[in-house]
């Protein structure tokens, strides 16, 4: 295994583009090292991106949103003075991943690139409308978070491409988001179902809505009908019923030891309601 | 395999070592530097027995490569006592019998010390959540939690 610690993304991309065999990017390492240790993935080339300028920064973007560096760990996001207030759902989702020790290393972009359907941060990021900058030999482009995972452990990134930043949109007035997951214990487990909802309201009426589900399909699933079900409503019972039906219809889960198809599908409806209510309260309080 | 030269600080002392890029920080601490306080319980980030701090942040040393320590400050359980004088947490762990086999203890001491530095007055819930990544198969946790809370109270009084 060759270990590289480039000083720029251009250098990192040149190494990744020219590398033979398996290449892995090392940020927090909480997935990469476990895979190495368990002989699941033994990289030929390991590119440590933590020495690149700006990867540890959280900065306010020109449009009022946020740019989060790719080596920013979960704990740094939770401790940030503004992010938890503006994007509580995203921050809670990131904070649910692993132990205190893992929070000190693990990054949301790593969670995204690991491409587990049960990744906690991803449904919240998709609901928030987050994007990433993907940089490759042909320059940078912005990609929606939901377009990165293509299947369990697989992403749409091409050879030589690296995610160089995570972007959250401007929160704006009357916005609120939330994320919850079902696990069989109280802490530190893998989601059986995860649900992220992001709303905007004007008065009591919902004007924008996005929802995404985790662990119920091969990739995190954006429930595209959520806006149709919720916009124009005051989150009455009929709107919640419609949302729960959509969530259940979006499920295409597997049966495994953590949950059956039937159980996961049922939970998706329960969590859609529950999380939408929290996001709604937060959105109303943020006007 | 070509070895990489790494310069780091461990418990305040500058330390240099050569290691294979595949070696974890835990391997380096135990096998190259003779710092066997950090234990390997799982090697996959689940048990916390290998806990150390990196620039003051609690980390599993099994989830970090030795080469990643370059330029950073590492804190291990060996740095907790002041010479022969045990740290208040260590004294309380003995007083409360908060350990049996002791495999989890170094990691829990490092984690608990890190918590008290950030939050001198944690609630029981906060201590339990903070230590949720430190597994103990002997004590049932209760004595550990009480020892940490009592240490916190004593350290607050002393300061
Ligand atoms: S040995 Fe590192 S967490 Fe178990
Ligand atoms: S004392 Fe034995 S594992 Fe904790």
mmCIF file with all atom_site columns, C-alpha atoms and ligand atoms in Angstrom, chain B residues 98-105 108 135-139 144, ligand 2:
data_model
loop_
_atom_site.group_PDB
_atom_site.id
_atom_site.type_symbol
_atom_site.label_atom_id
_atom_site.label_alt_id
_atom_site.label_comp_id
_atom_site.label_asym_id
_atom_site.label_entity_id
_atom_site.label_seq_id
_atom_site.pdbx_PDB_ins_code
_atom_site.Cartn_x
_atom_site.Cartn_y
_atom_site.Cartn_z
_atom_site.occupancy
_atom_site.B_iso_or_equiv
_atom_site.pdbx_formal_charge
_atom_site.auth_seq_id
_atom_site.auth_comp_id
_atom_site.auth_asym_id
_atom_site.auth_atom_id
_atom_site.pdbx_PDB_model_num
ATOM   1  C  CA  . UNK B 1 98  ? -14.571 0.454  39.103 1.00 0.00 ? 98  UNK B CA  1
ATOM   2  C  CA  . UNK B 1 99  ? -12.497 -2.210 37.412 1.00 0.00 ? 99  UNK B CA  1
ATOM   3  C  CA  . UNK B 1 100 ? -12.249 -5.959 37.493 1.00 0.00 ? 100 UNK B CA  1
ATOM   4  C  CA  . UNK B 1 101 ? -10.154 -7.445 34.685 1.00 0.00 ? 101 UNK B CA  1
ATOM   5  C  CA  . UNK B 1 102 ? -8.941  -3.959 33.776 1.00 0.00 ? 102 UNK B CA  1
ATOM   6  C  CA  . UNK B 1 103 ? -8.857  -4.315 29.997 1.00 0.00 ? 103 UNK B CA  1
ATOM   7  C  CA  . UNK B 1 104 ? -11.308 -1.462 29.476 1.00 0.00 ? 104 UNK B CA  1
ATOM   8  C  CA  . UNK B 1 105 ? -9.838  0.749  32.213 1.00 0.00 ? 105 UNK B CA  1
ATOM   9  C  CA  . UNK B 1 108 ? -12.183 4.645  30.087 1.00 0.00 ? 108 UNK B CA  1
ATOM   10 C  CA  . UNK B 1 135 ? -17.353 -1.256 26.483 1.00 0.00 ? 135 UNK B CA  1
ATOM   11 C  CA  . UNK B 1 136 ? -16.807 -3.071 29.780 1.00 0.00 ? 136 UNK B CA  1
ATOM   12 C  CA  . UNK B 1 137 ? -17.673 -6.747 30.122 1.00 0.00 ? 137 UNK B CA  1
ATOM   13 C  CA  . UNK B 1 138 ? -17.041 -6.963 33.869 1.00 0.00 ? 138 UNK B CA  1
ATOM   14 C  CA  . UNK B 1 139 ? -18.322 -4.132 36.004 1.00 0.00 ? 139 UNK B CA  1
ATOM   15 C  CA  . UNK B 1 144 ? -17.472 3.397  36.634 1.00 0.00 ? 144 UNK B CA  1
HETATM 16 S  S1  . LIG C 2 .   ? -13.110 -4.333 33.915 1.00 0.00 ? 2   LIG C S1  1
HETATM 17 FE FE1 . LIG C 2 .   ? -13.094 -6.010 32.568 1.00 0.00 ? 2   LIG C FE1 1
HETATM 18 S  S2  . LIG C 2 .   ? -13.847 -5.148 30.763 1.00 0.00 ? 2   LIG C S2  1
HETATM 19 FE FE2 . LIG C 2 .   ? -14.076 -3.539 32.126 1.00 0.00 ? 2   LIG C FE2 1
#
